[in-house]
């Protein structure tokens, strides 16, 4: 890598909190991939827009948040929780999403099927999406909507990989900023 595209782990000055203690310093991004690969970024934006068509916006944000939790993408978590809150999603449902299996009563059966499918597609530990997970989702989504959901899950996983590998910095996103 060239010196222009790398950063160090040294950070800016720690941010003081209301009680005067300091937060850990913010880590700098490794690379501005959107500037270095602008055509890829533009293609991802178009793919994201195509994938969301026909999906309920709340469900779409829940899927994005859950995949981002699994992938540890702090930038995407920051963005999608803020967008979900701005769209009217409850704090409680967002908080419980990380433990959805124990908090099933917060979600509809359709949302649960989408969340479970999100986990299966995101993790792929067994190398496939289990038939029972796919069939449960297929019972709640018409084929076109299911195809869109699978596309949306795939796209957020790609975004997460860009965010995690380039260490995109969370905390600065404003709701709707990238809409």
Short mmCIF file of C-alpha atoms in Angstrom, two decimals, residues 66 69 90-107 115:
data_model
loop_
_atom_site.label_atom_id
_atom_site.label_comp_id
_atom_site.label_asym_id
_atom_site.label_seq_id
_atom_site.Cartn_x
_atom_site.Cartn_y
_atom_site.Cartn_z
CA UNK A 66 -28.69 -8.14 12.43
CA UNK A 69 -24.12 -7.35 14.46
CA UNK A 90 -38.34 1.22 18.67
CA UNK A 91 -35.17 1.24 20.74
CA UNK A 92 -36.43 -1.87 22.49
CA UNK A 93 -36.71 -3.94 19.30
CA UNK A 94 -33.27 -2.81 18.13
CA UNK A 95 -31.71 -3.69 21.49
CA UNK A 96 -33.39 -7.11 21.57
CA UNK A 97 -32.32 -7.98 18.02
CA UNK A 98 -29.01 -9.39 19.23
CA UNK A 99 -30.97 -11.87 21.37
CA UNK A 100 -33.96 -12.33 19.06
CA UNK A 101 -34.30 -16.05 19.81
CA UNK A 102 -35.01 -15.23 23.46
CA UNK A 103 -37.02 -12.13 22.53
CA UNK A 104 -39.25 -13.56 19.81
CA UNK A 105 -42.32 -11.79 21.20
CA UNK A 106 -40.92 -8.44 20.00
CA UNK A 107 -41.19 -9.47 16.33
CA UNK A 115 -33.95 -12.52 10.82
#
